[in-house]
PDB file of C-alpha atoms in Angstrom:
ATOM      1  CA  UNK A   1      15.033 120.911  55.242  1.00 35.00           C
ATOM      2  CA  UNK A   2      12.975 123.713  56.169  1.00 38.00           C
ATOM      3  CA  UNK A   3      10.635 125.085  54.068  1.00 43.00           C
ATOM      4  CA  UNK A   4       8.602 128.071  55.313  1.00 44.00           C
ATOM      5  CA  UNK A   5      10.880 130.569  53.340  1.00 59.00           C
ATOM      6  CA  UNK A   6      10.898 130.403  49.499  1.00 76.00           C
ATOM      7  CA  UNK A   7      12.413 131.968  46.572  1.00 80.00           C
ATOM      8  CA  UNK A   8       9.151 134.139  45.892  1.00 85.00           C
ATOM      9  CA  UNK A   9       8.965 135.262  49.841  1.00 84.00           C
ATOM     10  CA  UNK A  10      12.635 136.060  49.993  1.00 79.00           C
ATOM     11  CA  UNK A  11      12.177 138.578  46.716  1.00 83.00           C
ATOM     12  CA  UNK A  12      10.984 142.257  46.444  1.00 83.00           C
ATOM     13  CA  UNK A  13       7.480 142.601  45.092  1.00 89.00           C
ATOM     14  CA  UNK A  14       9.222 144.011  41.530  1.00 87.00           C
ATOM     15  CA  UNK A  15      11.425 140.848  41.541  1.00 86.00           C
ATOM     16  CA  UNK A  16       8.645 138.074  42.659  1.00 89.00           C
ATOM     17  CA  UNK A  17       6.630 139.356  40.272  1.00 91.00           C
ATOM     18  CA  UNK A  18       8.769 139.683  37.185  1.00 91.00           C
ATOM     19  CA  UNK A  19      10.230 135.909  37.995  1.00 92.00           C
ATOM     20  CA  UNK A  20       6.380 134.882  38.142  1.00 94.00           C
ATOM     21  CA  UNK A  21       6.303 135.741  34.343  1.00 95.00           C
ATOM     22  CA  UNK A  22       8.871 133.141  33.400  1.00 95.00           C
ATOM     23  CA  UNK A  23       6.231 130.364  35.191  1.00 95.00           C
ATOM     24  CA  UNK A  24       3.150 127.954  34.936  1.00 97.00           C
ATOM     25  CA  UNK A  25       1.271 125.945  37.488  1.00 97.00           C
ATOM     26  CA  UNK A  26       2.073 122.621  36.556  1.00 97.00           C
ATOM     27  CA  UNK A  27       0.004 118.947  38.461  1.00 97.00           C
ATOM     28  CA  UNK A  28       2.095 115.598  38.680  1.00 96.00           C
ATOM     29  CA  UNK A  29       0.749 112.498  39.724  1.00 98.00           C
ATOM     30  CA  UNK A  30       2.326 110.235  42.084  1.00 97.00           C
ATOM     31  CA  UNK A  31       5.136 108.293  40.671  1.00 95.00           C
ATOM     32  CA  UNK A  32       6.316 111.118  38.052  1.00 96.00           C
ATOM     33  CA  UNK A  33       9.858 111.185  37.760  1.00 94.00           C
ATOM     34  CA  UNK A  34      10.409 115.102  37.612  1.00 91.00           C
ATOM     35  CA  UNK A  35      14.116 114.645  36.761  1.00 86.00           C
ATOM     36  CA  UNK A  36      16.991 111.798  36.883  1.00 84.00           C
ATOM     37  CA  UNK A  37      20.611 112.605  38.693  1.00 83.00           C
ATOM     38  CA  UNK A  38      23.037 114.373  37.153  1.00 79.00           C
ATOM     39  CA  UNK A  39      19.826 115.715  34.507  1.00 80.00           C
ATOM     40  CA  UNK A  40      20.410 119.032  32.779  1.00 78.00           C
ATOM     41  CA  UNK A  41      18.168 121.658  34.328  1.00 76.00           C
ATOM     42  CA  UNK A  42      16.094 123.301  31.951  1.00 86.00           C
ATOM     43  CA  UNK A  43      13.416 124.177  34.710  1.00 89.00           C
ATOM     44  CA  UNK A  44      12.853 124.377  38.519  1.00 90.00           C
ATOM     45  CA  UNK A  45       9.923 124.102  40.543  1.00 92.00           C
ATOM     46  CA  UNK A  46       8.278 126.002  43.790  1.00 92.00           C
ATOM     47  CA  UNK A  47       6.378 122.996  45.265  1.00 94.00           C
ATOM     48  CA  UNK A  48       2.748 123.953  46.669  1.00 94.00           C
ATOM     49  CA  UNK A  49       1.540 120.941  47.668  1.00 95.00           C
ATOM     50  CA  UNK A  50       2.347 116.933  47.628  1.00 96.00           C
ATOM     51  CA  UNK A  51       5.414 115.024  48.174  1.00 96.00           C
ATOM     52  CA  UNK A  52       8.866 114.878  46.365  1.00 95.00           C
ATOM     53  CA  UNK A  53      11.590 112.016  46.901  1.00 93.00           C
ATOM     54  CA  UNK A  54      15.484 113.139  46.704  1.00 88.00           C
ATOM     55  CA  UNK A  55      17.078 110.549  45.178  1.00 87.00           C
ATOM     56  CA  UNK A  56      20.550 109.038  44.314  1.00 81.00           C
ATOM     57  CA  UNK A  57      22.248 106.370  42.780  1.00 77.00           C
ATOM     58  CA  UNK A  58      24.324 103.916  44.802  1.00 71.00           C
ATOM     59  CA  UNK A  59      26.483 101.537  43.016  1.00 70.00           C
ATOM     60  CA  UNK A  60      25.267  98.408  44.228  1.00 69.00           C
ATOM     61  CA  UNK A  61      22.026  99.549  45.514  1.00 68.00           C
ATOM     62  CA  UNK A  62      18.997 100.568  44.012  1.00 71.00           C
ATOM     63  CA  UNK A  63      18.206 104.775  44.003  1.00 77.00           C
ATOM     64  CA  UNK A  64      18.768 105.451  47.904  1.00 79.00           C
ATOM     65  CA  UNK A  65      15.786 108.291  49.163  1.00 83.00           C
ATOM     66  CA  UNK A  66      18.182 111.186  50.752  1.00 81.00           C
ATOM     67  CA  UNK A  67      15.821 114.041  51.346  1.00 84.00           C
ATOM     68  CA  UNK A  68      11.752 114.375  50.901  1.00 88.00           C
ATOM     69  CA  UNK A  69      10.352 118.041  50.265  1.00 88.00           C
ATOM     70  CA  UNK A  70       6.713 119.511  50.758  1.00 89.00           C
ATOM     71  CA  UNK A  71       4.733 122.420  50.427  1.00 90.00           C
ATOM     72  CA  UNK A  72       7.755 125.630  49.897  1.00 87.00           C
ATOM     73  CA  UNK A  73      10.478 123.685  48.668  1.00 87.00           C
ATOM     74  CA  UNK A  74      12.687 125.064  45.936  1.00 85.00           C
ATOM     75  CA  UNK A  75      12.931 122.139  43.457  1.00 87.00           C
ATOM     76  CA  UNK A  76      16.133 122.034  41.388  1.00 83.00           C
ATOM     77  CA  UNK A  77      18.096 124.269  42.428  1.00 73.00           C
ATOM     78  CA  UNK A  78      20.924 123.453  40.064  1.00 73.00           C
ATOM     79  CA  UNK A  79      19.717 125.944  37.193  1.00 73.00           C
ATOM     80  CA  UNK A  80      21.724 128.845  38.749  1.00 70.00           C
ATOM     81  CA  UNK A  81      25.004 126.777  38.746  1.00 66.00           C
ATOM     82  CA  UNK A  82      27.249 125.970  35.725  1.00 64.00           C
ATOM     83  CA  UNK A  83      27.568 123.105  34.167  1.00 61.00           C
ATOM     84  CA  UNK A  84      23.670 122.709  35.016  1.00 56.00           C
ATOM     85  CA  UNK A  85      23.595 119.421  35.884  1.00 56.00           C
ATOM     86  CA  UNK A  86      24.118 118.423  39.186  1.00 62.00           C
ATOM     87  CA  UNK A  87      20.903 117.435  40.369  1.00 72.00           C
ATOM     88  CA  UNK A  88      20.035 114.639  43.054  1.00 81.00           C
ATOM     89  CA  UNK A  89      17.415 112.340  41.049  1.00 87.00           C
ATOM     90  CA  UNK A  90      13.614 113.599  42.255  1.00 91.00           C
ATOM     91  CA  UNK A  91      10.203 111.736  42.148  1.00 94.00           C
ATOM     92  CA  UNK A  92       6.935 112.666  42.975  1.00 96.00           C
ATOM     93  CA  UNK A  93       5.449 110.280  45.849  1.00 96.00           C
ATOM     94  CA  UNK A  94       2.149 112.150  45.770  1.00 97.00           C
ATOM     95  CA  UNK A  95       0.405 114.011  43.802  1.00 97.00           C
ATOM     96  CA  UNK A  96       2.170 117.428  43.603  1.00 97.00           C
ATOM     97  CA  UNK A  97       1.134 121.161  42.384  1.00 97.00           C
ATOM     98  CA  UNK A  98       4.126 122.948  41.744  1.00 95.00           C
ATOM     99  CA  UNK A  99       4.945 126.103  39.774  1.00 95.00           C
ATOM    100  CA  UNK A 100       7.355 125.518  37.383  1.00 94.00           C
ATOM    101  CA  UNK A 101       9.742 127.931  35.886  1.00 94.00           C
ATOM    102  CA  UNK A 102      11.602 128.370  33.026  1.00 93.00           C
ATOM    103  CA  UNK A 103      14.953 128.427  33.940  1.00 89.00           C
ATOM    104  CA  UNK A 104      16.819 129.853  31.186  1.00 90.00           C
ATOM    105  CA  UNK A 105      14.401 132.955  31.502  1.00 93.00           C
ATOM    106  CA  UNK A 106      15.020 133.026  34.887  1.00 92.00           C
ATOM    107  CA  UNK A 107      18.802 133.048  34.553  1.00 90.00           C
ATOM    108  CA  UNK A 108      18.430 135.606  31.933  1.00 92.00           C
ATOM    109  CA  UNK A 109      16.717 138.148  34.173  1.00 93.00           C
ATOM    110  CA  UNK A 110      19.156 137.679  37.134  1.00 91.00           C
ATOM    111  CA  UNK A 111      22.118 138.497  34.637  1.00 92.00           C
ATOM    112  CA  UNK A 112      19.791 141.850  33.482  1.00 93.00           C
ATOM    113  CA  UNK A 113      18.338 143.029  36.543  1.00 91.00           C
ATOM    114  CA  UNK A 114      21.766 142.967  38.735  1.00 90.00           C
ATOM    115  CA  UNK A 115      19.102 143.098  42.331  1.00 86.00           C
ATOM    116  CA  UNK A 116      17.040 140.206  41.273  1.00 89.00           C
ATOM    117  CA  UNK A 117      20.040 138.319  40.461  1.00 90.00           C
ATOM    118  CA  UNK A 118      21.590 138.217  44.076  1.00 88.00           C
ATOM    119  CA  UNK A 119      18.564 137.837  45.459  1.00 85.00           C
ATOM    120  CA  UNK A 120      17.851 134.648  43.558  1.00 86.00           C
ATOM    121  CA  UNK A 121      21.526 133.603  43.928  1.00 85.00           C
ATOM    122  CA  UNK A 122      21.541 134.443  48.211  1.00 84.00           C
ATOM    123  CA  UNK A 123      18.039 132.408  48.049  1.00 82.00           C
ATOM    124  CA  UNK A 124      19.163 129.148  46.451  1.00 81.00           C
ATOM    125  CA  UNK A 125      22.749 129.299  48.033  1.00 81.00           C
ATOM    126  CA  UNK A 126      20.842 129.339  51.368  1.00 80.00           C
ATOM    127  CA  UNK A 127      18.260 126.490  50.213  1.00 78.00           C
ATOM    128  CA  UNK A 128      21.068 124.410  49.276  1.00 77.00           C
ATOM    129  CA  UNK A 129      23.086 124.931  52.241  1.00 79.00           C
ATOM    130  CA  UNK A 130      19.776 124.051  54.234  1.00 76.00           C
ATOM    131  CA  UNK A 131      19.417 121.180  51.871  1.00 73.00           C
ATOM    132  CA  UNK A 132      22.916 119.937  52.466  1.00 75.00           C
ATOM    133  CA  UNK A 133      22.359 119.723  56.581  1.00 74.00           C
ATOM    134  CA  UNK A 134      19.726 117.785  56.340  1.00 71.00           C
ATOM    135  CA  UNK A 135      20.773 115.009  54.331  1.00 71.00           C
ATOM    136  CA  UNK A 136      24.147 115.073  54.994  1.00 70.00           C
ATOM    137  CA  UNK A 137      23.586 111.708  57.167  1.00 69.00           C
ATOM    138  CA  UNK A 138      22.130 109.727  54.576  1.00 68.00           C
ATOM    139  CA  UNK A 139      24.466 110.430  52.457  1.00 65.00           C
ATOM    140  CA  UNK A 140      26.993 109.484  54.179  1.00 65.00           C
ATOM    141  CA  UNK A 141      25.642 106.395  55.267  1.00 67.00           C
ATOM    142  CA  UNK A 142      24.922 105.148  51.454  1.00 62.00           C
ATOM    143  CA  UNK A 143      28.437 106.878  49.923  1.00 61.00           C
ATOM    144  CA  UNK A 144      30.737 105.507  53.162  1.00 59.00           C
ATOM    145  CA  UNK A 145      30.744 101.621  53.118  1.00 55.00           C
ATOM    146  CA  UNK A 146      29.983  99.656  56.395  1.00 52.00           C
ATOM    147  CA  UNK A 147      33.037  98.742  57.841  1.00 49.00           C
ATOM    148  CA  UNK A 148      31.436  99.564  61.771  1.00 50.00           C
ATOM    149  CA  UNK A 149      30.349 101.667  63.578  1.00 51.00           C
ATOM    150  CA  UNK A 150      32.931 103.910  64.812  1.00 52.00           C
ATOM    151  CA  UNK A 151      34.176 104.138  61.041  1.00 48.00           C
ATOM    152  CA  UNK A 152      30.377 106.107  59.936  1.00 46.00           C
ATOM    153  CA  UNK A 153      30.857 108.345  63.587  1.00 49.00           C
ATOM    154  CA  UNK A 154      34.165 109.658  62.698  1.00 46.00           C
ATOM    155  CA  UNK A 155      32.978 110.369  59.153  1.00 46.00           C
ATOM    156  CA  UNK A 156      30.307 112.115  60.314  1.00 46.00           C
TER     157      UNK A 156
END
């Protein structure tokens, strides 16, 4: 997944800086589990530095690692999306600074302020779309079973 752009750069000045109220720098050490699969989202983080594991379950299997974000990366991105809840599982492998934002404010003010509001939306549509290209293989080789090889290719 790329991350040089993030929610803050792809905002107005007005916008980045009325989001920035609803937020806190927050410091997790390695091996925090930020939030399980499937986990309602109460907030969302802009990584600044460290390591974060994308994980999912895999009946059969323990958690299977499907993406790994770094400095830039919107962090549950969920929060903008009813029911809320849709998260991959996520784990920090190093220690991580993040800020972390409250996203029921943050929801809020894209409902009030009409301009934020798309831009936030536009912003974590595109993250997620990026998000989705780059782990589409791996999930599709822990959610297809192994019958061969030419069974994964046409899948994919």
């Amino acid at each position: 997944m790329s991350t040089t752009r993030t929610l803050l750069n792809e905002l107005a000045p007005e916008a980045r800086d009325r989001i920035l109220e609803h937020s806190h720098p927050v410091r997790l050490p390695a091996g925090t589990r930020i939030f399980h699969e499937r986990q309602h989202a109460d907030h969302f983080w802009i990584v600044e530095s460290g390591r974060v594991e994308l994980d999912m379950h895999v009946p059969g299997r323990r958690n299977a690692v499907v993406d790994t974000l770094s400095s830039g990366a919107l962090l549950g991105c969920s929060w903008l999306f009813p029911p809320y809840h849709w998260h991959l599982g996520a784990t920090a492998t190093t220690e991580v600074r993040a800020l972390e934002f409250d996203a029921g404010a943050v929801r809020d003010l894209c409902a009030e302020d009409l301009s934020v509001g798309e831009a936030v939306f536009a912003c974590v549509a595109a993250t997620m779309a990026r998000r989705l290209l780059s782990v589409r293989s791996r999930l599709l080789d822990n959610l297809i079973p192994r019958v061969g090889a030419e069974d994964l290719a046409y899948a994919r």
